[in-house]
Tab-separated table of C-alpha atoms and ligand atoms in Angstrom:
chain	number	residue	atom	x	y	z
A	120	MET	CA	32.008	-0.591	29.318
A	121	ASP	CA	28.922	-0.353	31.510
A	122	PHE	CA	25.958	-2.671	30.988
A	123	GLU	CA	23.958	-1.208	33.911
A	124	LEU	CA	20.836	0.790	33.044
A	125	ASP	CA	20.600	4.124	34.850
A	126	ASP	CA	17.518	5.132	36.855
A	127	ALA	CA	15.836	6.876	33.910
A	128	LEU	CA	16.209	3.794	31.674
A	129	LEU	CA	15.043	1.467	34.457
A	130	SER	CA	11.975	3.625	34.952
A	131	LEU	CA	11.220	3.667	31.199
A	132	GLN	CA	11.647	-0.124	31.089
A	133	ALA	CA	9.284	-0.576	34.061
A	134	THR	CA	6.665	1.721	32.475
A	135	ALA	CA	6.787	-0.184	29.177
A	136	ARG	CA	6.666	-3.556	30.964
A	137	ARG	CA	3.639	-2.499	32.993
A	138	PHE	CA	1.952	-1.155	29.860
A	139	ALA	CA	2.543	-4.486	28.089
A	140	ASP	CA	1.123	-6.445	31.043
A	141	GLU	CA	-1.878	-4.207	31.732
A	142	GLU	CA	-2.877	-2.821	28.330
A	143	ILE	CA	-1.398	-4.963	25.562
A	144	ILE	CA	-1.477	-8.607	26.710
A	145	PRO	CA	-5.183	-8.508	27.697
A	146	ILE	CA	-6.234	-7.573	24.117
A	147	ALA	CA	-3.502	-9.203	22.017
A	148	ALA	CA	-5.156	-12.577	21.384
A	149	GLU	CA	-8.506	-10.988	20.502
A	150	CYS	CA	-6.921	-8.508	18.052
A	151	ASP	CA	-5.044	-11.438	16.495
A	152	VAL	CA	-8.337	-13.218	15.800
A	153	THR	CA	-10.384	-10.210	14.670
A	154	GLY	CA	-7.648	-8.106	13.046
A	155	ASP	CA	-9.079	-5.113	14.927
A	156	PHE	CA	-6.801	-2.109	15.169
A	157	PRO	CA	-6.474	-1.023	18.840
A	158	ILE	CA	-6.175	2.716	18.283
A	159	ASP	CA	-7.090	3.552	21.920
A	160	VAL	CA	-4.194	1.462	23.248
A	161	LEU	CA	-1.806	3.020	20.724
A	162	LYS	CA	-2.913	6.447	21.897
A	163	LYS	CA	-2.330	5.495	25.542
A	164	ALA	CA	1.226	4.416	24.646
A	165	TRP	CA	1.787	7.866	23.128
A	166	GLU	CA	0.390	9.553	26.246
A	167	LEU	CA	2.977	7.670	28.325
A	168	GLY	CA	5.816	8.741	26.020
A	169	LEU	CA	6.242	5.227	24.588
A	170	SER	CA	5.395	6.150	20.999
A	171	HIS	CA	6.842	8.756	18.584
A	172	THR	CA	9.870	8.659	20.873
A	173	GLY	CA	12.234	10.107	18.259
A	174	ILE	CA	10.608	13.572	18.144
A	175	PRO	CA	13.279	15.825	19.695
A	176	GLU	CA	12.445	17.926	22.752
A	177	GLU	CA	12.992	21.134	20.744
A	178	PHE	CA	9.942	20.170	18.659
A	179	GLY	CA	7.895	19.226	21.727
A	180	GLY	CA	8.628	15.485	21.788
A	181	VAL	CA	10.179	13.166	24.358
A	182	GLY	CA	13.386	12.940	22.298
A	183	LEU	CA	14.516	9.523	23.466
A	184	PRO	CA	17.947	8.285	22.360
A	185	VAL	CA	17.747	5.149	20.191
A	186	VAL	CA	19.121	3.027	23.069
A	187	ALA	CA	16.217	4.107	25.292
A	188	ALA	CA	13.674	3.620	22.516
A	189	CYS	CA	14.919	0.046	22.031
A	190	ILE	CA	14.597	-0.741	25.738
A	191	GLY	CA	10.956	0.341	25.623
A	192	VAL	CA	10.210	-1.484	22.364
A	193	GLU	CA	11.545	-4.817	23.687
A	194	GLU	CA	9.121	-4.628	26.618
A	195	LEU	CA	6.126	-3.660	24.468
A	196	ALA	CA	6.845	-6.436	21.956
A	197	ARG	CA	6.851	-9.020	24.728
A	198	GLY	CA	3.151	-8.108	24.939
A	199	CYS	CA	2.284	-8.112	21.235
A	200	SER	CA	4.505	-7.522	18.242
A	201	GLY	CA	1.633	-6.449	15.981
A	202	ILE	CA	0.659	-3.621	18.330
A	203	THR	CA	4.332	-2.724	18.758
A	204	THR	CA	4.877	-2.632	14.990
A	205	SER	CA	2.150	-0.018	14.766
A	206	ILE	CA	3.892	1.964	17.500
A	207	ILE	CA	7.401	1.874	16.030
A	208	SER	CA	6.151	2.646	12.533
A	209	ASN	CA	5.525	6.185	13.757
A	210	ASP	CA	9.238	6.605	14.398
A	211	LEU	CA	10.008	5.024	11.032
A	212	ALA	CA	7.725	7.573	9.371
A	213	LEU	CA	8.945	10.609	11.271
A	214	ASN	CA	12.626	9.985	10.573
A	215	PRO	CA	12.531	11.211	6.949
A	216	ILE	CA	11.260	14.549	8.316
A	217	LEU	CA	14.023	14.670	10.936
A	218	LEU	CA	16.753	13.535	8.563
A	219	GLY	CA	15.683	15.359	5.407
A	220	GLY	CA	13.540	18.247	6.619
A	221	SER	CA	14.554	21.778	7.583
A	222	ASP	CA	13.999	23.064	11.134
A	223	ASP	CA	10.867	24.832	9.896
A	224	GLN	CA	9.531	21.606	8.363
A	225	CYS	CA	10.277	19.681	11.576
A	226	ARG	CA	8.435	22.308	13.587
A	227	GLU	CA	5.487	22.349	11.178
A	228	TRP	CA	5.037	18.572	10.830
A	229	LEU	CA	6.503	17.036	13.993
A	230	GLY	CA	5.301	19.688	16.449
A	231	PRO	CA	1.613	18.727	16.024
A	232	CYS	CA	2.503	15.007	16.420
A	233	ALA	CA	4.060	15.806	19.791
A	234	GLU	CA	1.094	17.926	20.855
A	235	ASP	CA	-1.732	15.612	19.768
A	236	TYR	CA	-1.856	11.942	18.958
A	237	LYS	CA	-1.259	11.554	15.233
A	238	LEU	CA	-0.606	8.237	13.582
A	239	MET	CA	2.099	8.182	10.919
A	240	ALA	CA	2.940	5.942	7.957
A	241	PHE	CA	6.166	5.441	5.990
A	242	CYS	CA	5.372	4.909	2.315
A	243	LEU	CA	8.343	3.389	0.519
A	244	SER	CA	7.439	-0.115	-0.725
A	245	GLU	CA	5.313	-0.686	-3.810
A	246	PRO	CA	3.620	-3.716	-5.366
A	247	GLY	CA	6.545	-4.003	-7.797
A	248	ALA	CA	9.334	-2.588	-5.610
A	249	GLY	CA	9.942	-4.011	-2.133
A	250	SER	CA	13.623	-4.913	-1.873
A	251	ASP	CA	14.577	-2.865	-4.932
A	252	VAL	CA	13.835	0.617	-3.610
A	253	ALA	CA	15.498	2.363	-6.570
A	254	GLY	CA	12.988	0.627	-8.849
A	255	LEU	CA	9.957	2.352	-7.351
A	256	GLN	CA	7.340	3.699	-9.738
A	257	LEU	CA	5.284	6.278	-7.807
A	258	GLN	CA	5.566	9.174	-10.220
A	259	ALA	CA	6.104	12.784	-9.111
A	260	GLN	CA	5.681	15.375	-11.843
A	261	ARG	CA	6.539	19.038	-11.533
A	262	ASP	CA	3.601	21.420	-12.024
A	263	GLY	CA	4.702	24.976	-11.327
A	264	GLY	CA	5.523	25.173	-7.627
A	265	ASP	CA	3.833	21.832	-6.918
A	266	TYR	CA	4.334	18.145	-7.621
A	267	ILE	CA	1.610	15.810	-8.845
A	268	LEU	CA	1.927	12.264	-7.489
A	269	ASN	CA	0.477	9.171	-9.135
A	270	GLY	CA	0.867	5.505	-8.237
A	271	THR	CA	0.376	3.001	-5.420
A	272	LYS	CA	2.288	2.087	-2.259
A	273	ALA	CA	2.025	-1.387	-0.734
A	274	TRP	CA	2.339	-3.065	2.691
A	275	ILE	CA	2.060	0.288	4.443
A	276	THR	CA	1.899	-0.048	8.222
A	277	ASN	CA	-0.765	2.282	9.714
A	278	GLY	CA	-1.797	2.981	6.093
A	279	GLY	CA	-5.539	3.013	6.757
A	280	TYR	CA	-5.457	5.245	9.848
A	281	ALA	CA	-2.475	7.580	9.417
A	282	ASP	CA	-2.796	11.330	9.863
A	283	LEU	CA	0.539	11.943	8.182
A	284	TYR	CA	2.392	10.059	5.441
A	285	THR	CA	6.046	10.300	4.458
A	286	VAL	CA	6.221	9.315	0.831
A	287	PHE	CA	8.972	8.459	-1.634
A	288	ALA	CA	8.426	9.100	-5.332
A	289	THR	CA	10.458	9.372	-8.517
A	290	LEU	CA	10.751	12.339	-10.837
A	291	ASP	CA	12.658	10.236	-13.339
A	292	ARG	CA	12.458	6.439	-13.258
A	293	SER	CA	15.412	6.031	-15.619
A	294	SER	CA	17.685	7.702	-13.053
A	295	ARG	CA	16.880	4.961	-10.500
A	296	HIS	CA	17.936	6.096	-7.008
A	297	LYS	CA	19.073	9.526	-8.205
A	298	GLY	CA	15.535	10.334	-9.397
A	299	MET	CA	13.877	9.850	-6.007
A	300	SER	CA	12.512	12.568	-3.703
A	301	ALA	CA	10.771	12.466	-0.320
A	302	PHE	CA	7.572	14.265	0.675
A	303	VAL	CA	5.409	14.735	3.745
A	304	ILE	CA	1.687	14.580	2.997
A	305	PRO	CA	-1.188	14.962	5.478
A	306	ALA	CA	-4.217	12.654	5.348
A	307	GLY	CA	-7.150	14.313	3.645
A	308	THR	CA	-5.037	15.614	0.759
A	309	PRO	CA	-7.259	15.068	-2.301
A	310	GLY	CA	-6.318	11.928	-4.245
A	311	LEU	CA	-4.540	10.182	-1.347
A	312	THR	CA	-6.666	7.198	-0.340
A	313	PRO	CA	-5.903	4.116	1.734
A	314	GLY	CA	-6.623	0.943	-0.197
A	315	ARG	CA	-7.148	-2.724	0.624
A	316	LYS	CA	-6.219	-3.892	4.113
A	317	GLU	CA	-4.019	-7.005	3.999
A	318	ASP	CA	-5.298	-10.185	5.681
A	319	LYS	CA	-2.010	-11.204	7.253
A	320	MET	CA	-0.619	-14.472	8.674
A	321	GLY	CA	0.641	-12.727	11.816
A	322	GLN	CA	0.967	-9.341	13.491
A	323	ARG	CA	-2.729	-9.006	12.745
A	324	ALA	CA	-3.216	-6.136	15.182
A	325	SER	CA	-1.112	-3.884	12.964
A	326	ASP	CA	-2.861	-2.217	10.067
A	327	THR	CA	-1.231	-2.942	6.696
A	328	THR	CA	-2.727	-1.469	3.535
A	329	LEU	CA	-2.219	-0.252	0.032
A	330	VAL	CA	-2.140	3.545	-0.321
A	331	HIS	CA	-3.250	5.061	-3.632
A	332	PHE	CA	-2.114	8.377	-5.071
A	333	ASP	CA	-4.329	9.791	-7.834
A	334	ASP	CA	-3.191	13.217	-8.991
A	335	VAL	CA	-2.158	14.161	-5.458
A	336	ARG	CA	-0.990	17.781	-5.522
A	337	VAL	CA	1.906	18.387	-3.140
A	338	PRO	CA	3.387	21.871	-2.672
A	339	GLU	CA	7.167	22.161	-2.972
A	340	ARG	CA	7.432	23.155	0.713
A	341	GLN	CA	6.339	19.570	1.557
A	342	ARG	CA	9.391	18.093	-0.154
A	343	LEU	CA	11.964	16.801	2.354
A	344	GLY	CA	15.556	17.539	1.331
A	345	ALA	CA	16.567	18.414	-2.203
A	346	GLU	CA	15.173	16.828	-5.347
A	347	GLY	CA	17.004	13.520	-5.862
A	348	GLU	CA	17.854	13.049	-2.170
A	349	GLY	CA	14.935	10.730	-1.464
A	350	PHE	CA	16.873	7.463	-1.737
A	351	LYS	CA	19.551	8.531	0.723
A	352	ILE	CA	16.909	9.811	3.150
A	353	ALA	CA	15.157	6.428	2.897
A	354	MET	CA	18.390	4.490	3.513
A	355	ALA	CA	19.377	6.678	6.467
A	356	THR	CA	15.865	6.242	7.886
A	357	LEU	CA	16.110	2.454	7.641
A	358	ASP	CA	19.560	2.465	9.266
A	359	ARG	CA	18.029	4.381	12.165
A	360	ALA	CA	14.860	2.295	12.406
A	361	ARG	CA	16.325	-1.225	12.204
A	362	PRO	CA	17.600	-1.328	15.816
A	363	GLN	CA	13.975	-0.905	16.953
A	364	VAL	CA	12.965	-3.809	14.706
A	365	ALA	CA	15.731	-5.857	16.308
A	366	ALA	CA	14.524	-4.844	19.781
A	367	LEU	CA	11.013	-5.888	18.786
A	368	ALA	CA	12.329	-9.306	17.764
A	369	VAL	CA	14.103	-9.635	21.122
A	370	GLY	CA	10.759	-8.988	22.825
A	371	ILE	CA	9.110	-11.781	20.812
A	372	ALA	CA	11.932	-14.234	21.598
A	373	ARG	CA	11.808	-13.327	25.285
A	374	ARG	CA	8.104	-14.096	25.407
A	375	ALA	CA	8.752	-17.431	23.671
A	376	LEU	CA	11.338	-18.303	26.316
A	377	GLU	CA	9.092	-17.146	29.161
A	378	GLU	CA	6.166	-19.252	27.945
A	379	SER	CA	8.414	-22.253	27.242
A	380	LEU	CA	10.057	-22.180	30.668
A	381	ALA	CA	6.671	-22.087	32.375
A	382	TYR	CA	5.305	-24.932	30.249
A	383	ALA	CA	8.455	-27.063	30.627
A	384	GLY	CA	8.089	-26.703	34.391
A	385	GLU	CA	4.461	-27.925	34.367
A	386	ARG	CA	4.100	-30.483	31.612
A	387	LYS	CA	4.997	-34.060	32.525
A	388	ALA	CA	6.079	-36.958	30.264
A	389	PHE	CA	7.637	-40.308	31.109
A	390	GLY	CA	6.988	-39.545	34.786
A	391	GLN	CA	8.908	-36.256	34.991
A	392	GLN	CA	8.678	-32.611	33.996
A	393	ILE	CA	9.674	-32.176	30.361
A	394	GLY	CA	12.069	-29.405	31.493
A	395	ASP	CA	14.202	-32.109	33.093
A	396	PHE	CA	15.013	-33.576	29.669
A	397	GLN	CA	18.174	-32.295	27.998
A	398	ALA	CA	16.389	-32.145	24.632
A	399	ILE	CA	14.138	-29.426	26.073
A	400	GLN	CA	16.891	-27.766	28.139
A	401	PHE	CA	19.067	-27.324	25.047
A	402	MET	CA	16.265	-25.536	23.214
A	403	LEU	CA	15.746	-23.253	26.225
A	404	ALA	CA	19.492	-22.599	26.452
A	405	ASP	CA	19.699	-21.723	22.751
A	406	MET	CA	16.774	-19.322	23.122
A	407	ALA	CA	18.431	-17.622	26.092
A	408	LYS	CA	21.810	-17.201	24.395
A	409	GLY	CA	20.168	-15.978	21.189
A	410	ILE	CA	18.228	-13.366	23.151
A	411	GLU	CA	21.345	-12.095	24.927
A	412	ALA	CA	23.377	-11.898	21.708
A	413	SER	CA	20.521	-10.181	19.855
A	414	ARG	CA	20.122	-7.608	22.589
A	415	LEU	CA	23.853	-6.856	22.570
A	416	LEU	CA	23.867	-6.294	18.792
A	417	THR	CA	20.730	-4.176	19.102
A	418	MET	CA	22.240	-1.990	21.795
A	419	GLN	CA	25.514	-1.649	19.920
A	420	SER	CA	23.756	-0.407	16.773
A	421	ALA	CA	21.545	1.937	18.823
A	422	TRP	CA	24.581	3.270	20.684
A	423	LEU	CA	26.390	4.007	17.401
A	424	LEU	CA	23.382	5.976	16.183
A	425	ASP	CA	23.167	7.919	19.446
A	426	ALA	CA	26.866	8.739	19.049
A	427	GLY	CA	26.079	10.152	15.599
A	428	ARG	CA	28.102	7.454	13.838
A	429	ARG	CA	27.375	5.418	10.707
A	430	ALA	CA	25.480	2.306	11.741
A	431	ALA	CA	24.361	0.732	8.443
A	432	LYS	CA	26.330	-2.476	9.055
A	433	GLN	CA	25.485	-2.916	12.744
A	434	SER	CA	21.813	-1.992	12.228
A	435	ALA	CA	21.534	-4.585	9.475
A	436	MET	CA	23.374	-7.165	11.616
A	437	ALA	CA	21.112	-6.514	14.596
A	438	LYS	CA	17.936	-6.675	12.509
A	439	CYS	CA	18.987	-9.827	10.671
A	440	PHE	CA	20.380	-11.688	13.678
A	441	ALA	CA	17.624	-10.801	16.147
A	442	THR	CA	14.789	-11.599	13.757
A	443	ASP	CA	16.348	-14.965	12.815
A	444	VAL	CA	16.699	-15.709	16.541
A	445	ALA	CA	13.030	-14.779	17.098
A	446	MET	CA	11.958	-17.152	14.313
A	447	GLU	CA	14.039	-20.001	15.745
A	448	ALA	CA	12.990	-19.346	19.340
A	449	THR	CA	9.277	-19.226	18.506
A	450	THR	CA	9.523	-22.352	16.332
A	451	ASP	CA	11.249	-24.162	19.214
A	452	ALA	CA	8.591	-22.863	21.614
A	453	VAL	CA	5.898	-24.516	19.475
A	454	GLN	CA	8.002	-27.690	19.493
A	455	ILE	CA	8.294	-27.634	23.297
A	456	PHE	CA	4.516	-27.216	23.610
A	457	GLY	CA	4.039	-30.112	21.154
A	458	GLY	CA	0.427	-30.651	20.049
A	459	ASN	CA	-0.724	-27.917	22.417
A	460	GLY	CA	1.664	-25.467	20.776
A	461	TYR	CA	-0.030	-25.958	17.426
A	462	THR	CA	-3.415	-24.872	18.783
A	463	ARG	CA	-4.755	-21.375	19.324
A	464	GLU	CA	-5.431	-22.214	22.956
A	465	TYR	CA	-1.773	-21.524	23.763
A	466	PRO	CA	0.102	-18.321	22.913
A	467	VAL	CA	3.131	-19.733	21.115
A	468	GLU	CA	1.637	-20.342	17.649
A	469	LYS	CA	0.859	-16.596	17.476
A	470	LEU	CA	4.454	-15.807	18.406
A	471	MET	CA	5.688	-18.025	15.565
A	472	ARG	CA	3.371	-16.419	12.992
A	473	ASP	CA	4.313	-12.958	14.268
A	474	ALA	CA	8.048	-13.697	14.135
A	475	LYS	CA	7.921	-14.650	10.439
A	476	LEU	CA	7.124	-11.070	9.433
A	477	MET	CA	10.235	-9.833	11.220
A	478	GLN	CA	12.453	-11.642	8.691
A	479	ILE	CA	10.598	-9.854	5.875
A	480	TYR	CA	9.767	-6.249	6.762
A	481	GLU	CA	12.125	-3.271	6.976
A	482	GLY	CA	14.313	-5.103	4.503
A	483	THR	CA	14.268	-8.879	4.129
A	484	ASN	CA	17.077	-10.691	5.901
A	485	GLN	CA	18.578	-11.402	2.487
A	486	ILE	CA	18.769	-7.615	1.921
A	487	GLN	CA	20.354	-7.167	5.356
A	488	ARG	CA	23.102	-9.546	4.284
A	489	VAL	CA	23.558	-7.503	1.087
A	490	VAL	CA	23.939	-4.357	3.209
A	491	ILE	CA	26.406	-6.058	5.573
A	492	ALA	CA	28.510	-7.429	2.681
A	493	ARG	CA	28.600	-4.034	0.922
A	494	GLU	CA	29.625	-2.297	4.129
A	495	LEU	CA	32.409	-4.862	4.598
A	496	SER	CA	33.758	-4.097	1.137
A	497	ARG	CA	33.881	-0.366	2.023
A	498	GLU	CA	36.033	-0.925	5.122
B	176	LIG	N1	23.055	5.677	3.940
B	176	LIG	C1	23.312	6.667	3.064
B	176	LIG	N2	23.507	6.457	1.737
B	176	LIG	C2	23.420	5.192	1.297
B	176	LIG	C3	23.126	4.111	2.148
B	176	LIG	C4	22.957	4.388	3.518
B	176	LIG	N3	22.705	3.415	4.391
B	176	LIG	N4	23.090	2.976	1.426
B	176	LIG	C5	23.327	3.320	0.152
B	176	LIG	N5	23.543	4.661	0.073
B	176	LIG	C6	23.883	5.433	-1.125
B	176	LIG	C7	25.070	4.792	-1.853
B	176	LIG	O1	26.298	5.276	-1.332
B	176	LIG	C8	24.847	5.253	-3.275
B	176	LIG	O2	25.234	6.605	-3.355
B	176	LIG	P1	25.879	7.293	-4.701
B	176	LIG	O3	24.775	7.442	-5.681
B	176	LIG	O4	26.371	8.612	-4.207
B	176	LIG	O5	26.959	6.362	-5.159
B	176	LIG	C9	23.329	5.233	-3.402
B	176	LIG	O6	22.811	5.364	-2.071
B	176	LIG	C10	22.797	3.968	-4.042
B	176	LIG	O7	23.195	2.877	-3.248
B	176	LIG	P2	23.226	1.374	-3.790
B	176	LIG	O8	23.969	1.341	-5.092
B	176	LIG	O9	23.722	0.530	-2.670
B	176	LIG	O10	21.672	1.108	-4.074
B	176	LIG	P3	20.898	-0.201	-4.577
B	176	LIG	O11	19.859	0.188	-5.527
B	176	LIG	O12	21.874	-1.246	-4.995
B	176	LIG	O13	20.055	-0.695	-3.261
B	176	LIG	C11	19.573	-1.696	-1.143
B	176	LIG	C12	20.528	-0.855	-2.042
B	176	LIG	C13	20.358	-1.776	0.161
B	176	LIG	C14	19.314	-3.087	-1.656
B	176	LIG	C15	18.234	-0.932	-0.926
B	176	LIG	O14	17.442	-0.962	-2.081
B	176	LIG	C16	17.441	-1.441	0.257
B	176	LIG	O15	17.731	-1.083	1.410
B	176	LIG	N6	16.372	-2.277	0.054
B	176	LIG	C17	15.503	-2.728	1.132
B	176	LIG	C18	14.362	-1.800	1.344
B	176	LIG	C19	13.685	-1.928	2.663
B	176	LIG	O16	14.304	-2.156	3.694
B	176	LIG	N7	12.371	-1.732	2.672
B	176	LIG	C20	11.599	-1.739	3.859
B	176	LIG	C21	10.390	-0.872	3.708
B	176	LIG	S1	9.764	-0.271	5.218
B	176	LIG	C22	8.942	-1.505	6.000
B	176	LIG	O17	8.952	-2.634	5.649
B	176	LIG	C23	8.363	-1.063	7.282
B	176	LIG	C24	7.037	-1.516	7.720
B	176	LIG	O18	6.032	-1.389	7.085
B	176	LIG	C25	6.932	-1.977	9.097
C-alpha cells in the first residue's frame, strides 16, 4: 500500500490549493452575504481542468480518475464549499450521460462541455421526493418518437444557470423505480424553466433552484439508457459522486482545524494561550483524527471506483462519516472561537452553516446508513 501522491497528483493538488487561495477565498465571504453566483470563478476552475473532471479524454475532457478528482475537490472546498458544490455538481450531472449514454450520446453531449464552459445540473429530487427517489412524480409521456415531460424538480444545484440538465422522470408512477427513465435536456428547450432560487442557510454561493417542466418535448435520442433504467443510472451516479462529497467535507473540516489552530495560538485566557488548555487541545486532536479517517475512507471509495468495482457501501460510508466529521469539527471550531466564533467577523460560523448541508444533500446521512445496512445484508 502506497500513500504517497505521485508528481501528477501533487501538481493537481498544488494547482487546486493555489486556486482556492487566489480565486476562491477572496470572494467567499462576500458571496455568502449576497448569495451572488460567481460564474467567472467557476469558469476559471474549468479552464484549469478543475471542473467537469470526469469527462473522459476520448470525448475531449481531462478524464481524471475519481481519486485525483477528490484530491482537487478537498483543496477547493477548503476555500469555499458553496463554490465547490457548484463545481462538483457538473460531474454529478454528467455521470448519467457517461453511465447510461451510448458513445454517440457521450460525444454529442459531453464533447461540447469539454470544448466550451457549460454548466450542468442533475435533476433528481422533487418537492415530494427527496430521499424516496422511486416516488418521484415528474411525468414522461410517450408521444410518437418523443416524450412529453411535466412536473417540477427541487433543490437543483446550478438550476438557474445550467446549459445542460440530466433529468429523471417516470413513465409509470405505479411501477416505482422500474418506471423511471433518464434524459439529457439542453437549456432553452421550450417548457423547461428555472424556478425560485432558494435562500439557503449556508453554501450560499451555490445556486439552488426549482426547475419546472411544462410540456417539455424530448426526442427519444435524448433518453439515456433503456426505458426503465433511470433508477439504476441514478443510483450508480450517486455511488460515483459521493466520494467527491466526502472530499468536499474533508476540505471544510481542514479549514475549521486550520482556523482553530491559528486562533488557539493567539487568543489568551487566564494568562496563557487557549491552545495550552487540554480542553481546546482535545477538540483540535479530534478534528485532526476525524480529517485523517475521513480522507482514508474517501480515497478508499474513490480507488474502488477507479478499479471499476462496486463502491455503494464505501461511497456511502465515506459520505456519511466525512460529513458528520465536518459538522462536528466546524461546531467545535465555533466553540473554540467562543463569542467571536458566533459573529460574522470570523470565518468559522460560515463553515458551520456550510457543513450542515453536507449531512443532507446527495442523500441524507440517514439514507447513507440505509445503503450501508442493505449492502451489509448482501455480503
Ligand atoms: N447501483 C445499482 N443498482 C442499485 C443500487 C446501486 N447503488 N442501489 C439499488 N439498486 C437497484 C436494486 O438492486 C433494485 O434492483 P431490482 O429492481 O433489480 O431488484 C433497485 O435498484 C431498487 O432498489 P431499492 O429496492 O434499494 O430501492 P428503494 O426505493 O428502496 O431506494 C434508496 C433506495 C437507497 C433509499 C434510494 O432511494 C436513494 O438513494 N435515496 C437517496 C437519494 C439521493 O441521494 N438524492 C440526492 C439527490 S442529488 C443532490 O442532492 C445533489 C445536489 O444538489 C448537490
